[in-house]
Amino acid sequence: MLTREKTEENAEGIRKQLEKFFDLSSPERGLLLNNAEWLARLNYVEFLRDIGKHFSVNEMIKRDSVRIRLEERDQGISYTEFSYMLLQAYDFLHLCEHHDCTIQMGGSDQWGNIFPART
């Protein structure tokens, strides 16, 4: 778990990287948002009731990112790490609803957390 200071430092590093590919000079051109702005306000019980109900633990366990950690008993996986894919999905929902976001991308360490759309 990172401190707020380290998270802010990382966000600035990400901004510098993204500015090489995207114009982030104004909100009309591109946005780099801090998900703590909406995640920090979540009520845990409401989040589990409203968002968690849409996720199958069976499907989550099938993800390589989780399955490998469960199989490697010496490393394991914390509940915080296991539930991260719910938070990432909630991020995308928030971005869709508030910023008309239509695509989610992530580095290779995030692929297991990006759920495909279901119809």
PDB file of N, CA and C in Angstrom, residues 23-81:
ATOM      1  N   ASP A  23      -2.181  15.155 -25.690  1.00  0.00           N
ATOM      2  CA  ASP A  23      -2.190  16.572 -25.313  1.00  0.00           C
ATOM      3  C   ASP A  23      -3.060  16.716 -24.072  1.00  0.00           C
ATOM      4  N   LEU A  24      -2.449  16.924 -22.934  1.00  0.00           N
ATOM      5  CA  LEU A  24      -3.160  17.064 -21.665  1.00  0.00           C
ATOM      6  C   LEU A  24      -3.189  18.527 -21.208  1.00  0.00           C
ATOM      7  N   SER A  25      -3.041  19.431 -22.167  1.00  0.00           N
ATOM      8  CA  SER A  25      -2.961  20.855 -21.825  1.00  0.00           C
ATOM      9  C   SER A  25      -4.291  21.457 -21.399  1.00  0.00           C
ATOM     10  N   SER A  26      -5.402  20.793 -21.753  1.00  0.00           N
ATOM     11  CA  SER A  26      -6.714  21.294 -21.342  1.00  0.00           C
ATOM     12  C   SER A  26      -7.685  20.116 -21.261  1.00  0.00           C
ATOM     13  N   PRO A  27      -8.741  20.244 -20.469  1.00  0.00           N
ATOM     14  CA  PRO A  27      -9.725  19.154 -20.352  1.00  0.00           C
ATOM     15  C   PRO A  27     -10.394  18.797 -21.684  1.00  0.00           C
ATOM     16  N   GLU A  28     -10.463  19.756 -22.592  1.00  0.00           N
ATOM     17  CA  GLU A  28     -11.072  19.482 -23.897  1.00  0.00           C
ATOM     18  C   GLU A  28     -10.187  18.568 -24.749  1.00  0.00           C
ATOM     19  N   ARG A  29      -8.900  18.601 -24.511  1.00  0.00           N
ATOM     20  CA  ARG A  29      -7.958  17.799 -25.308  1.00  0.00           C
ATOM     21  C   ARG A  29      -7.679  16.434 -24.680  1.00  0.00           C
ATOM     22  N   GLY A  30      -7.544  16.383 -23.367  1.00  0.00           N
ATOM     23  CA  GLY A  30      -7.261  15.128 -22.685  1.00  0.00           C
ATOM     24  C   GLY A  30      -7.281  15.299 -21.182  1.00  0.00           C
ATOM     25  N   LEU A  31      -7.666  14.253 -20.495  1.00  0.00           N
ATOM     26  CA  LEU A  31      -7.758  14.285 -19.039  1.00  0.00           C
ATOM     27  C   LEU A  31      -6.871  13.215 -18.421  1.00  0.00           C
ATOM     28  N   LEU A  32      -6.231  13.555 -17.351  1.00  0.00           N
ATOM     29  CA  LEU A  32      -5.559  12.586 -16.490  1.00  0.00           C
ATOM     30  C   LEU A  32      -6.186  12.788 -15.123  1.00  0.00           C
ATOM     31  N   LEU A  33      -6.944  11.805 -14.678  1.00  0.00           N
ATOM     32  CA  LEU A  33      -7.720  11.931 -13.448  1.00  0.00           C
ATOM     33  C   LEU A  33      -7.152  11.050 -12.355  1.00  0.00           C
ATOM     34  N   ASN A  34      -7.374  11.454 -11.123  1.00  0.00           N
ATOM     35  CA  ASN A  34      -6.963  10.684  -9.954  1.00  0.00           C
ATOM     36  C   ASN A  34      -8.200   9.953  -9.430  1.00  0.00           C
ATOM     37  N   ASN A  35      -8.206   8.623  -9.513  1.00  0.00           N
ATOM     38  CA  ASN A  35      -9.392   7.867  -9.103  1.00  0.00           C
ATOM     39  C   ASN A  35      -9.676   7.966  -7.609  1.00  0.00           C
ATOM     40  N   ALA A  36      -8.753   8.473  -6.822  1.00  0.00           N
ATOM     41  CA  ALA A  36      -9.036   8.689  -5.398  1.00  0.00           C
ATOM     42  C   ALA A  36     -10.162   9.699  -5.219  1.00  0.00           C
ATOM     43  N   GLU A  37     -10.368  10.559  -6.230  1.00  0.00           N
ATOM     44  CA  GLU A  37     -11.434  11.554  -6.150  1.00  0.00           C
ATOM     45  C   GLU A  37     -12.809  10.904  -6.006  1.00  0.00           C
ATOM     46  N   TRP A  38     -13.028   9.744  -6.594  1.00  0.00           N
ATOM     47  CA  TRP A  38     -14.318   9.065  -6.443  1.00  0.00           C
ATOM     48  C   TRP A  38     -14.221   7.806  -5.601  1.00  0.00           C
ATOM     49  N   LEU A  39     -13.079   7.131  -5.587  1.00  0.00           N
ATOM     50  CA  LEU A  39     -12.967   5.905  -4.795  1.00  0.00           C
ATOM     51  C   LEU A  39     -12.929   6.185  -3.295  1.00  0.00           C
ATOM     52  N   ALA A  40     -12.275   7.262  -2.898  1.00  0.00           N
ATOM     53  CA  ALA A  40     -12.141   7.565  -1.473  1.00  0.00           C
ATOM     54  C   ALA A  40     -13.485   7.855  -0.815  1.00  0.00           C
ATOM     55  N   ARG A  41     -14.480   8.230  -1.602  1.00  0.00           N
ATOM     56  CA  ARG A  41     -15.805   8.550  -1.050  1.00  0.00           C
ATOM     57  C   ARG A  41     -16.724   7.335  -0.982  1.00  0.00           C
ATOM     58  N   LEU A  42     -16.275   6.193  -1.480  1.00  0.00           N
ATOM     59  CA  LEU A  42     -17.146   5.015  -1.509  1.00  0.00           C
ATOM     60  C   LEU A  42     -17.448   4.499  -0.109  1.00  0.00           C
ATOM     61  N   ASN A  43     -18.672   4.091   0.072  1.00  0.00           N
ATOM     62  CA  ASN A  43     -19.078   3.380   1.274  1.00  0.00           C
ATOM     63  C   ASN A  43     -18.891   1.893   0.967  1.00  0.00           C
ATOM     64  N   TYR A  44     -18.125   1.199   1.770  1.00  0.00           N
ATOM     65  CA  TYR A  44     -17.742  -0.188   1.495  1.00  0.00           C
ATOM     66  C   TYR A  44     -18.952  -1.109   1.335  1.00  0.00           C
ATOM     67  N   VAL A  45     -19.886  -1.026   2.225  1.00  0.00           N
ATOM     68  CA  VAL A  45     -21.049  -1.919   2.172  1.00  0.00           C
ATOM     69  C   VAL A  45     -21.885  -1.625   0.925  1.00  0.00           C
ATOM     70  N   GLU A  46     -22.101  -0.359   0.628  1.00  0.00           N
ATOM     71  CA  GLU A  46     -22.856  -0.004  -0.578  1.00  0.00           C
ATOM     72  C   GLU A  46     -22.122  -0.455  -1.837  1.00  0.00           C
ATOM     73  N   PHE A  47     -20.790  -0.309  -1.838  1.00  0.00           N
ATOM     74  CA  PHE A  47     -19.994  -0.739  -2.981  1.00  0.00           C
ATOM     75  C   PHE A  47     -20.154  -2.244  -3.207  1.00  0.00           C
ATOM     76  N   LEU A  48     -20.045  -3.025  -2.144  1.00  0.00           N
ATOM     77  CA  LEU A  48     -20.206  -4.476  -2.291  1.00  0.00           C
ATOM     78  C   LEU A  48     -21.612  -4.827  -2.770  1.00  0.00           C
ATOM     79  N   ARG A  49     -22.609  -4.156  -2.216  1.00  0.00           N
ATOM     80  CA  ARG A  49     -23.996  -4.429  -2.595  1.00  0.00           C
ATOM     81  C   ARG A  49     -24.263  -4.041  -4.047  1.00  0.00           C
ATOM     82  N   ASP A  50     -23.829  -2.858  -4.445  1.00  0.00           N
ATOM     83  CA  ASP A  50     -24.179  -2.335  -5.762  1.00  0.00           C
ATOM     84  C   ASP A  50     -23.242  -2.781  -6.880  1.00  0.00           C
ATOM     85  N   ILE A  51     -21.975  -2.950  -6.585  1.00  0.00           N
ATOM     86  CA  ILE A  51     -20.991  -3.287  -7.611  1.00  0.00           C
ATOM     87  C   ILE A  51     -20.556  -4.745  -7.501  1.00  0.00           C
ATOM     88  N   GLY A  52     -20.246  -5.192  -6.293  1.00  0.00           N
ATOM     89  CA  GLY A  52     -19.741  -6.546  -6.101  1.00  0.00           C
ATOM     90  C   GLY A  52     -20.668  -7.630  -6.589  1.00  0.00           C
ATOM     91  N   LYS A  53     -21.956  -7.380  -6.559  1.00  0.00           N
ATOM     92  CA  LYS A  53     -22.926  -8.394  -6.970  1.00  0.00           C
ATOM     93  C   LYS A  53     -22.815  -8.749  -8.455  1.00  0.00           C
ATOM     94  N   HIS A  54     -22.137  -7.917  -9.234  1.00  0.00           N
ATOM     95  CA  HIS A  54     -22.005  -8.154 -10.668  1.00  0.00           C
ATOM     96  C   HIS A  54     -20.785  -9.011 -11.018  1.00  0.00           C
ATOM     97  N   PHE A  55     -20.027  -9.429 -10.029  1.00  0.00           N
ATOM     98  CA  PHE A  55     -18.791 -10.166 -10.268  1.00  0.00           C
ATOM     99  C   PHE A  55     -18.892 -11.579  -9.717  1.00  0.00           C
ATOM    100  N   SER A  56     -18.513 -12.524 -10.526  1.00  0.00           N
ATOM    101  CA  SER A  56     -18.486 -13.920 -10.118  1.00  0.00           C
ATOM    102  C   SER A  56     -17.103 -14.250  -9.552  1.00  0.00           C
ATOM    103  N   VAL A  57     -17.061 -14.750  -8.331  1.00  0.00           N
ATOM    104  CA  VAL A  57     -15.784 -15.158  -7.746  1.00  0.00           C
ATOM    105  C   VAL A  57     -15.166 -16.252  -8.610  1.00  0.00           C
ATOM    106  N   ASN A  58     -15.989 -17.137  -9.154  1.00  0.00           N
ATOM    107  CA  ASN A  58     -15.466 -18.195 -10.032  1.00  0.00           C
ATOM    108  C   ASN A  58     -14.720 -17.604 -11.223  1.00  0.00           C
ATOM    109  N   GLU A  59     -15.301 -16.557 -11.848  1.00  0.00           N
ATOM    110  CA  GLU A  59     -14.642 -15.910 -12.982  1.00  0.00           C
ATOM    111  C   GLU A  59     -13.373 -15.182 -12.538  1.00  0.00           C
ATOM    112  N   MET A  60     -13.412 -14.554 -11.381  1.00  0.00           N
ATOM    113  CA  MET A  60     -12.249 -13.833 -10.881  1.00  0.00           C
ATOM    114  C   MET A  60     -11.095 -14.797 -10.611  1.00  0.00           C
ATOM    115  N   ILE A  61     -11.396 -15.963 -10.071  1.00  0.00           N
ATOM    116  CA  ILE A  61     -10.361 -16.950  -9.767  1.00  0.00           C
ATOM    117  C   ILE A  61      -9.748 -17.522 -11.033  1.00  0.00           C
ATOM    118  N   LYS A  62     -10.497 -17.543 -12.125  1.00  0.00           N
ATOM    119  CA  LYS A  62      -9.972 -18.048 -13.392  1.00  0.00           C
ATOM    120  C   LYS A  62      -8.921 -17.128 -14.002  1.00  0.00           C
ATOM    121  N   ARG A  63      -8.914 -15.871 -13.598  1.00  0.00           N
ATOM    122  CA  ARG A  63      -7.943 -14.918 -14.135  1.00  0.00           C
ATOM    123  C   ARG A  63      -6.540 -15.357 -13.760  1.00  0.00           C
ATOM    124  N   ASP A  64      -5.626 -15.307 -14.739  1.00  0.00           N
ATOM    125  CA  ASP A  64      -4.242 -15.705 -14.488  1.00  0.00           C
ATOM    126  C   ASP A  64      -3.643 -14.950 -13.308  1.00  0.00           C
ATOM    127  N   SER A  65      -3.947 -13.660 -13.220  1.00  0.00           N
ATOM    128  CA  SER A  65      -3.360 -12.845 -12.158  1.00  0.00           C
ATOM    129  C   SER A  65      -3.749 -13.355 -10.775  1.00  0.00           C
ATOM    130  N   VAL A  66      -4.924 -13.952 -10.638  1.00  0.00           N
ATOM    131  CA  VAL A  66      -5.388 -14.492  -9.363  1.00  0.00           C
ATOM    132  C   VAL A  66      -5.004 -15.963  -9.235  1.00  0.00           C
ATOM    133  N   ARG A  67      -5.277 -16.737 -10.261  1.00  0.00           N
ATOM    134  CA  ARG A  67      -5.039 -18.182 -10.223  1.00  0.00           C
ATOM    135  C   ARG A  67      -3.588 -18.509  -9.880  1.00  0.00           C
ATOM    136  N   ILE A  68      -2.658 -17.819 -10.525  1.00  0.00           N
ATOM    137  CA  ILE A  68      -1.240 -18.076 -10.269  1.00  0.00           C
ATOM    138  C   ILE A  68      -0.888 -17.766  -8.823  1.00  0.00           C
ATOM    139  N   ARG A  69      -1.435 -16.666  -8.302  1.00  0.00           N
ATOM    140  CA  ARG A  69      -1.146 -16.304  -6.922  1.00  0.00           C
ATOM    141  C   ARG A  69      -1.725 -17.323  -5.945  1.00  0.00           C
ATOM    142  N   LEU A  70      -2.891 -17.885  -6.265  1.00  0.00           N
ATOM    143  CA  LEU A  70      -3.502 -18.885  -5.390  1.00  0.00           C
ATOM    144  C   LEU A  70      -2.724 -20.198  -5.424  1.00  0.00           C
ATOM    145  N   GLU A  71      -2.181 -20.518  -6.580  1.00  0.00           N
ATOM    146  CA  GLU A  71      -1.419 -21.766  -6.719  1.00  0.00           C
ATOM    147  C   GLU A  71      -0.065 -21.678  -6.045  1.00  0.00           C
ATOM    148  N   GLU A  72       0.521 -20.498  -5.995  1.00  0.00           N
ATOM    149  CA  GLU A  72       1.817 -20.302  -5.355  1.00  0.00           C
ATOM    150  C   GLU A  72       1.586 -19.960  -3.891  1.00  0.00           C
ATOM    151  N   ARG A  73       1.402 -20.956  -3.080  1.00  0.00           N
ATOM    152  CA  ARG A  73       1.015 -20.788  -1.671  1.00  0.00           C
ATOM    153  C   ARG A  73       1.981 -19.901  -0.886  1.00  0.00           C
ATOM    154  N   ASP A  74       3.272 -19.896  -1.240  1.00  0.00           N
ATOM    155  CA  ASP A  74       4.217 -19.082  -0.484  1.00  0.00           C
ATOM    156  C   ASP A  74       3.981 -17.589  -0.699  1.00  0.00           C
ATOM    157  N   GLN A  75       3.377 -17.218  -1.822  1.00  0.00           N
ATOM    158  CA  GLN A  75       3.109 -15.814  -2.089  1.00  0.00           C
ATOM    159  C   GLN A  75       1.683 -15.449  -1.700  1.00  0.00           C
ATOM    160  N   GLY A  76       0.713 -16.198  -2.181  1.00  0.00           N
ATOM    161  CA  GLY A  76      -0.680 -15.931  -1.854  1.00  0.00           C
ATOM    162  C   GLY A  76      -1.182 -14.629  -2.444  1.00  0.00           C
ATOM    163  N   ILE A  77      -2.379 -14.253  -2.051  1.00  0.00           N
ATOM    164  CA  ILE A  77      -2.988 -13.018  -2.512  1.00  0.00           C
ATOM    165  C   ILE A  77      -3.848 -12.463  -1.378  1.00  0.00           C
ATOM    166  N   SER A  78      -3.726 -11.177  -1.154  1.00  0.00           N
ATOM    167  CA  SER A  78      -4.519 -10.557  -0.088  1.00  0.00           C
ATOM    168  C   SER A  78      -5.917 -10.250  -0.625  1.00  0.00           C
ATOM    169  N   TYR A  79      -6.862 -10.046   0.280  1.00  0.00           N
ATOM    170  CA  TYR A  79      -8.204  -9.661  -0.147  1.00  0.00           C
ATOM    171  C   TYR A  79      -8.162  -8.333  -0.899  1.00  0.00           C
ATOM    172  N   THR A  80      -7.302  -7.419  -0.455  1.00  0.00           N
ATOM    173  CA  THR A  80      -7.167  -6.132  -1.124  1.00  0.00           C
ATOM    174  C   THR A  80      -6.771  -6.324  -2.577  1.00  0.00           C
ATOM    175  N   GLU A  81      -5.769  -7.169  -2.816  1.00  0.00           N
ATOM    176  CA  GLU A  81      -5.335  -7.438  -4.187  1.00  0.00           C
ATOM    177  C   GLU A  81      -6.436  -8.136  -4.986  1.00  0.00           C
TER     178      GLU A  81
END
